[in-house]
Short mmCIF file of C-alpha atoms in Angstrom, two decimals:
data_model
loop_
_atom_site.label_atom_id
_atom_site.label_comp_id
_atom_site.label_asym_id
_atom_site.label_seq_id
_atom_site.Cartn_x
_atom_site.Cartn_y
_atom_site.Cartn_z
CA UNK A 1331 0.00 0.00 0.00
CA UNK A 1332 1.26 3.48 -1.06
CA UNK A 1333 1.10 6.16 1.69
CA UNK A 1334 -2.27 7.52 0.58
CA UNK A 1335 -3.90 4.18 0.50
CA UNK A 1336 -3.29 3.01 3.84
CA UNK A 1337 -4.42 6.95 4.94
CA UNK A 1338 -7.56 6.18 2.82
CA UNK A 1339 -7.53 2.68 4.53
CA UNK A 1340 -7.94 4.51 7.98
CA UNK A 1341 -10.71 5.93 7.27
CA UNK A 1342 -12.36 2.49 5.93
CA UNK A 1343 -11.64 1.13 9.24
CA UNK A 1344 -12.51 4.31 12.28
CA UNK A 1345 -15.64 4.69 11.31
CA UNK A 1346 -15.66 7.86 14.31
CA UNK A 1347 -12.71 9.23 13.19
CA UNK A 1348 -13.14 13.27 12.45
CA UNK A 1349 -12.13 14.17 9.17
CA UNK A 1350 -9.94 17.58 9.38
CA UNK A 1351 -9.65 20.17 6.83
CA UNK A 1352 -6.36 18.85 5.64
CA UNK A 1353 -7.55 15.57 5.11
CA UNK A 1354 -10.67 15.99 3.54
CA UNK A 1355 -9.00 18.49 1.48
CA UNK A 1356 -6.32 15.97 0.16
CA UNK A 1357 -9.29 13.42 -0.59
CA UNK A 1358 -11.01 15.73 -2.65
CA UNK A 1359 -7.97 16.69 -5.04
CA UNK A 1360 -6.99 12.43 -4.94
CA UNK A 1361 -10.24 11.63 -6.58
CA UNK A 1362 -11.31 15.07 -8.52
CA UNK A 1363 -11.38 14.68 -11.92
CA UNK A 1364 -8.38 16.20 -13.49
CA UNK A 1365 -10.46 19.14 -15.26
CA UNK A 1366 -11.07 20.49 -12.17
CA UNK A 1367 -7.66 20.57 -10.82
CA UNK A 1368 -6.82 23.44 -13.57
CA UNK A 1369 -9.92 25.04 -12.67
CA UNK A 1370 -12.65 25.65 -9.90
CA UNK A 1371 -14.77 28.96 -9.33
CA UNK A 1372 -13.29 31.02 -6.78
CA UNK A 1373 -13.92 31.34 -2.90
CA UNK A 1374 -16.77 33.69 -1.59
CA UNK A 1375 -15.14 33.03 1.63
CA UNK A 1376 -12.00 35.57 2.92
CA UNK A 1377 -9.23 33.43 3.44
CA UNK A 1378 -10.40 31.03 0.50
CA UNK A 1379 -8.44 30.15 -2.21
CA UNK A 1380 -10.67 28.27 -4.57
CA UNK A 1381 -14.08 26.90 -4.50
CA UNK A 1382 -12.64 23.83 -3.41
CA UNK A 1383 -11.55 25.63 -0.07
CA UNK A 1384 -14.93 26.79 0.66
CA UNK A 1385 -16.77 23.33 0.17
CA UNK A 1386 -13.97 21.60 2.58
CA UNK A 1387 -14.34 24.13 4.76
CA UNK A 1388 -17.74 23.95 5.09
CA UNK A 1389 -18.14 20.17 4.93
CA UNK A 1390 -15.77 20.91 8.14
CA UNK A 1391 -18.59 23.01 9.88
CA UNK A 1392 -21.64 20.95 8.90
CA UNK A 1393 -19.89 17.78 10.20
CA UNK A 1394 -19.07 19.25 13.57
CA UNK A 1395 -22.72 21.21 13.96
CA UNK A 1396 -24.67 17.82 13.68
CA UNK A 1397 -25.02 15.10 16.29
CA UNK A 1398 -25.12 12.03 13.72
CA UNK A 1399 -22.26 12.95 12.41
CA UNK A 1400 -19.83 10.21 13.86
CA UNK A 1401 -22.54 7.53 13.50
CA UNK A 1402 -21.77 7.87 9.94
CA UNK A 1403 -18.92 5.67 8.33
CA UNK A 1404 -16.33 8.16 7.43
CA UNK A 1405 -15.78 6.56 4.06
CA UNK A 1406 -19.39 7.81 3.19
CA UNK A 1407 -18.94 11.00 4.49
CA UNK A 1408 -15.91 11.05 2.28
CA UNK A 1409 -17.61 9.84 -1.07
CA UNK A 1410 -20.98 11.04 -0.47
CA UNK A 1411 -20.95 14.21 1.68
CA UNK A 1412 -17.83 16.17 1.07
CA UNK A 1413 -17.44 15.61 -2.86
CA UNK A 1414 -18.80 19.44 -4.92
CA UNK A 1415 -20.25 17.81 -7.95
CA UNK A 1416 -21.79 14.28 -8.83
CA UNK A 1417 -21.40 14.30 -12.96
CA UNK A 1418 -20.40 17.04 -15.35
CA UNK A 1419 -22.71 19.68 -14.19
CA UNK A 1420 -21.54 22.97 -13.84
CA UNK A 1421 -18.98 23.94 -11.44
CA UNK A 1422 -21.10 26.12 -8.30
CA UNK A 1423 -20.13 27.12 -5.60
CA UNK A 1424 -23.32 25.69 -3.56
CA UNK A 1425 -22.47 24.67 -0.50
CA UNK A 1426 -21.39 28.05 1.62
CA UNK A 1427 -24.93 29.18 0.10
CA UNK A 1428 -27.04 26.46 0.77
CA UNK A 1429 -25.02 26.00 4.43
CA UNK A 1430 -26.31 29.34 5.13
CA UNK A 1431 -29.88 29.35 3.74
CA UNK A 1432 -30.52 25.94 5.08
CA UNK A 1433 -28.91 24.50 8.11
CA UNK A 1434 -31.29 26.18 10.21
CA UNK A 1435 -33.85 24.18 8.97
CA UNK A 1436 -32.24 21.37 10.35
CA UNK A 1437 -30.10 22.70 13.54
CA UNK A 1438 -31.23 20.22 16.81
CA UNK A 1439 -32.36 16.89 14.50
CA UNK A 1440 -30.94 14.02 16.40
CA UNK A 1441 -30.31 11.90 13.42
CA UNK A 1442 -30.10 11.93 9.38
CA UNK A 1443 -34.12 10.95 8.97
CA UNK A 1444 -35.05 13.46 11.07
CA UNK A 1445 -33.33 15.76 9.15
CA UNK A 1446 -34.32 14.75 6.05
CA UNK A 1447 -37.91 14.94 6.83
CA UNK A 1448 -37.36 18.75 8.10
CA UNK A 1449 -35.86 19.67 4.75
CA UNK A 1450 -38.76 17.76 2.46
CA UNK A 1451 -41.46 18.98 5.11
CA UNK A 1452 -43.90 19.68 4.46
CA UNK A 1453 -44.64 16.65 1.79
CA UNK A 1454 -44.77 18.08 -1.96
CA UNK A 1455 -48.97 18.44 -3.04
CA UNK A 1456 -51.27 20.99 -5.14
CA UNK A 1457 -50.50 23.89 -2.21
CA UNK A 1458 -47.74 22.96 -0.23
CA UNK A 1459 -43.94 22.59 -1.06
CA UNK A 1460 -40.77 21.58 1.32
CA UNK A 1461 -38.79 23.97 2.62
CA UNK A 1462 -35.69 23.33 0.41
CA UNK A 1463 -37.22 24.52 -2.64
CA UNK A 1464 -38.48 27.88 -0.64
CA UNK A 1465 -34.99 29.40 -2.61
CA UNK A 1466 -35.77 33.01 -1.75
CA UNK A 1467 -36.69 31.92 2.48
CA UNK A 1468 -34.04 31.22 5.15
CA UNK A 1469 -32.57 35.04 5.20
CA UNK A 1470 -30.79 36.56 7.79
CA UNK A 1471 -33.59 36.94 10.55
CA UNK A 1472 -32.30 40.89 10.36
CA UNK A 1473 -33.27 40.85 6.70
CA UNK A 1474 -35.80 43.53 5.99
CA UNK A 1475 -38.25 42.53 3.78
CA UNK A 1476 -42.29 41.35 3.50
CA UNK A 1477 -43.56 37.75 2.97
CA UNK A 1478 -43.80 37.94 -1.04
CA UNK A 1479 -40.36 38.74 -1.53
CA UNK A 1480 -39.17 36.00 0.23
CA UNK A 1481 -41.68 33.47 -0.92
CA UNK A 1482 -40.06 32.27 -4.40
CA UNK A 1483 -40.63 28.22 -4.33
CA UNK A 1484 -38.67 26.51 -7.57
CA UNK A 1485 -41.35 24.34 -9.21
CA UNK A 1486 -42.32 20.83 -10.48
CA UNK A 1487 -42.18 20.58 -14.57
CA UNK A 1488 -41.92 17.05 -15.47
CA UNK A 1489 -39.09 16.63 -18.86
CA UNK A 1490 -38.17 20.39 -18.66
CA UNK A 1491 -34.31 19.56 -17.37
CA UNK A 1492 -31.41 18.24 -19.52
CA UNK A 1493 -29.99 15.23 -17.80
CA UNK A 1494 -27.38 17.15 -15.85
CA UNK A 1495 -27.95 20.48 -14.29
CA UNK A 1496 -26.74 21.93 -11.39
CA UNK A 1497 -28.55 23.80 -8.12
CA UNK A 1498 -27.80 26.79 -9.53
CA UNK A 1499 -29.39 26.14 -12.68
CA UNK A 1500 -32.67 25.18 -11.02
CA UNK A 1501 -33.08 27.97 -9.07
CA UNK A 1502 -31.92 30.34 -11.98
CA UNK A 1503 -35.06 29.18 -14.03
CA UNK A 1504 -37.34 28.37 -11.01
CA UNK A 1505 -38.49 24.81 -12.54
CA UNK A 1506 -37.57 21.41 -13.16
CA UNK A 1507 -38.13 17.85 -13.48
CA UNK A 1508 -36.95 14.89 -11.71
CA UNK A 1509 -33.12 15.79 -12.74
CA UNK A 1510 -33.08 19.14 -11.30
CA UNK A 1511 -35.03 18.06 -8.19
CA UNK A 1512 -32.69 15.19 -7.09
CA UNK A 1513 -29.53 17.52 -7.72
CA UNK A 1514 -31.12 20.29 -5.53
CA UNK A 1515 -32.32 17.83 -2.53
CA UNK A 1516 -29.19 15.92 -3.27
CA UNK A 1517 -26.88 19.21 -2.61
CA UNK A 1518 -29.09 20.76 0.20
CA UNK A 1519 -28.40 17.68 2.01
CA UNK A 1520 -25.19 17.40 1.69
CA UNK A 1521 -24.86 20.89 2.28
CA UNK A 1522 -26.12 20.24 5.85
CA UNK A 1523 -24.56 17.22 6.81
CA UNK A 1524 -27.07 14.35 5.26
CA UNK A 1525 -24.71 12.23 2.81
CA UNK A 1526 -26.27 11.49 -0.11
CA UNK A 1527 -26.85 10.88 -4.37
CA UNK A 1528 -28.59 11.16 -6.88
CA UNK A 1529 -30.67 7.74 -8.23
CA UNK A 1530 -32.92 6.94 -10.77
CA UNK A 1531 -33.74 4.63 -13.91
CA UNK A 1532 -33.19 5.34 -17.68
CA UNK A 1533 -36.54 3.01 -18.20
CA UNK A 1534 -39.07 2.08 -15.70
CA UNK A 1535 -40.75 -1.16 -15.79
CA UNK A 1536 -43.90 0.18 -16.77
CA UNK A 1537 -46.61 0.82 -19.94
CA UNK A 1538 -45.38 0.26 -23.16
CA UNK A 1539 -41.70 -0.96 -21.68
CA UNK A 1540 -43.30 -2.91 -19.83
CA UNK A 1541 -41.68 -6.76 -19.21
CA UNK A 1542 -38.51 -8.16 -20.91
CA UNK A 1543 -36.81 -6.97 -23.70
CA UNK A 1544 -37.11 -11.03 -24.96
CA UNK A 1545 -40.83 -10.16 -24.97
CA UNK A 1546 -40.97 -6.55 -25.54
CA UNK A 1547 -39.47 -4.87 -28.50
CA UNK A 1548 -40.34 -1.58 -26.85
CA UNK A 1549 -38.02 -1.96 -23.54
CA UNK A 1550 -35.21 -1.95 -26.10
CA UNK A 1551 -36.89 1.29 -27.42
CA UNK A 1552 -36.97 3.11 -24.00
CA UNK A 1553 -32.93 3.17 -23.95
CA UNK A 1554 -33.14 5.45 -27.01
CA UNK A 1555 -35.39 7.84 -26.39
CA UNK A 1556 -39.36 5.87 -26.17
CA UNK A 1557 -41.55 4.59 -29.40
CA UNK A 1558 -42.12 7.54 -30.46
CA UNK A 1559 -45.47 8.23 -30.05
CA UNK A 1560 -45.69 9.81 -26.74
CA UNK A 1561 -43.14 12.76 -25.28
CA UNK A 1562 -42.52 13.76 -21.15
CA UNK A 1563 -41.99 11.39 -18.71
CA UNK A 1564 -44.02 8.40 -21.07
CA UNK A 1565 -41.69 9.51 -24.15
CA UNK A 1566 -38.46 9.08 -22.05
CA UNK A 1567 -40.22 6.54 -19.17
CA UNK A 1568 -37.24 7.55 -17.02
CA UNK A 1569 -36.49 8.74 -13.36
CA UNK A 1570 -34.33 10.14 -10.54
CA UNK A 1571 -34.60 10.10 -7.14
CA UNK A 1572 -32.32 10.57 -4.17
CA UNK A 1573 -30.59 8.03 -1.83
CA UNK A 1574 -29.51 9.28 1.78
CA UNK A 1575 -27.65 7.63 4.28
CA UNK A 1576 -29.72 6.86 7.58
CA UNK A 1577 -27.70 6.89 10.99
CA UNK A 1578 -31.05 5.13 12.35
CA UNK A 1579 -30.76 2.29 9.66
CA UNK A 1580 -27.06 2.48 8.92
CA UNK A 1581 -27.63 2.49 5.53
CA UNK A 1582 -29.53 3.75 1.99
CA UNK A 1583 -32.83 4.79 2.31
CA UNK A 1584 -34.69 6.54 -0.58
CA UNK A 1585 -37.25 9.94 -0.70
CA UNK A 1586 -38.92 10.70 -4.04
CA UNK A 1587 -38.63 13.62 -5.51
CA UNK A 1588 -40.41 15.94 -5.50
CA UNK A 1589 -40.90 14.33 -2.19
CA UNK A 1590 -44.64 13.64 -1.26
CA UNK A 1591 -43.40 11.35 1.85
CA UNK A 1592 -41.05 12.11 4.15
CA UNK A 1593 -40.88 8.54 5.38
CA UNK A 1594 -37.22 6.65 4.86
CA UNK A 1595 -38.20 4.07 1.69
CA UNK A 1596 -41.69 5.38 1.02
CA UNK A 1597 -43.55 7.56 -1.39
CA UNK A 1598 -41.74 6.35 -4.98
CA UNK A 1599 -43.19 2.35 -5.18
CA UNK A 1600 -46.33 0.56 -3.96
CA UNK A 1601 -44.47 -1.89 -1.72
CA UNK A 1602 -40.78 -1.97 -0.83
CA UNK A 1603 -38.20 -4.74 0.83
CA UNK A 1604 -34.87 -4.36 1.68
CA UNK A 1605 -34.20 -7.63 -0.41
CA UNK A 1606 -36.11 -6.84 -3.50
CA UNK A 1607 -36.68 -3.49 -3.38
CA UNK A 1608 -39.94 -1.77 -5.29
CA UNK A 1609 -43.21 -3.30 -6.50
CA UNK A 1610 -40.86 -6.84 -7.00
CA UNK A 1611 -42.52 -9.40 -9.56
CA UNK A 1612 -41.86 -12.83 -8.54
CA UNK A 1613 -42.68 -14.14 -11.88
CA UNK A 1614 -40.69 -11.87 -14.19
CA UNK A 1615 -37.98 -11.26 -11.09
CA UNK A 1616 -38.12 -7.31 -12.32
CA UNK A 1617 -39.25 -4.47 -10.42
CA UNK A 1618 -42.74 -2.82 -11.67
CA UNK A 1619 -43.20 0.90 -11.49
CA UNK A 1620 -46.21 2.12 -9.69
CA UNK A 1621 -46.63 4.98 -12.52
#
């Protein structure tokens, strides 16, 4: 093992173990990709260098402000909490924003469900939306201004997002679909302590893709874009979601997005196991979609 492995090893096996700014810092430029390394947006902080300062800096502060912090393995804090970016979005600087706007929200949860279910509260419907997507909300409480102006919630449009998009993106045109929903929630979490990542299927089980692609000429059809026929969600039959670690469960639980249940594994299938996961078929041995 080099030097850095058996460091990384460490933290594999001290599962308590705080992660300094140093060290987190050194993790993040080990397993950036190398685009990034020439370039990052620059600090909004005063001593900051880079982006990438402010993000392990404030990873730093999240991790010591929340009490389920060292219940969490410290290898998914590493890969699921610190890291800035989960594809090729674009390059934000989210986190010293989202820190600020949003760990109130969350501030005296005693674990990670608990604070999940403060940030998607209250549950997504016809006149209600969770307080992460309240973007203009959570100002400073001496902030000077009436309820309208700080009552801009980003918005549900289902097949309005390209694949990748970033927070910022979402916010910038106030709607999205699944895709900008799951990077937001995904982000805010993290932003607050909650490890998690974005989820989702390129074809659900479901309609017209219904079945086996031995059986169904269509399901073949889904992975390039639907039959043809339809457009939105049924054109593209896809979906993303967000995983989050639970301290309570010591492991991946799921909320739907936008999230209509703030219950850990509940609110995106019918019926889910552990061992099978959603809406499981024991005669195909597939997963069916509830929509």
């Amino acid at each position: 093992h080099t030097q850095q492995q058996q460091q990384e090893q460490q933290y594999y096996d001290d599962d308590e173990q705080a992660i300094s700014f140093c060290e987190a810092k050194q993790w993040l430029v080990s397993h950036m990709p190398a685009f990034d390394l020439d370039y990052l947006p620059p600090s909004v902080t005063v001593s900051g260098r880079s982006m990438l300062d402010d993000h392990v800096a404030f990873f730093v502060m999240a991790e010591n402000a929340t009490a389920w912090a060292r219940r969490i393995p410290a290898a998914v804090r590493l890969a699921y909490l610190l890291p800035y970016a989960a594809f090729h979005e674009a390059r934000v600087n989210w986190r010293p924003l989202l820190f600020a706007k949003l760990f109130a929200v969350v501030a005296g949860q005693p674990n990670t469900e608990a604070a999940m279910a403060a940030l998607a509260s209250p549950p997504w419907g016809p006149h209600t939306a969770p307080a992460f997507t309240n973007w203009s909300s959570h100002v400073w409480p001496d902030y000077a201004a009436d309820a309208a102006a700080t009552n801009f919630y980003v918005q549900w449009g289902s097949s309005t997002s390209p694949p990748v998009t970033s927070p910022f993106d979402f916010a910038a045109y106030g709607y999205g679909s699944c895709s900008a929903w799951s990077t937001l929630l995904t982000y805010a979490a993290r932003a607050v302590g909650i490890p998690a990542r974005q989820t989702g299927t390129p074809c659900w089980n479901s309609g017209q893709f219904a079945g086996l692609a031995r059986d169904n000429a269509n399901v073949s059809l889904c992975w390039h874009g639907g039959a043809g026929d339809t457009r939105g969600d049924i054109y593209l039959n896809n979906h993303n979601w967000v995983e989050y670690w639970s301290d309570v469960k010591n492991t991946w639980v799921f909320i739907n997005v936008p999230p209509d249940n703030t219950t850990p594994n509940q609110g995106l299938c019918d019926t889910f196991s552990e061992k099978n996961g959603c809406n499981y078929d024991p005669v195909t041995g597939c997963a069916k979609a509830s929509g």
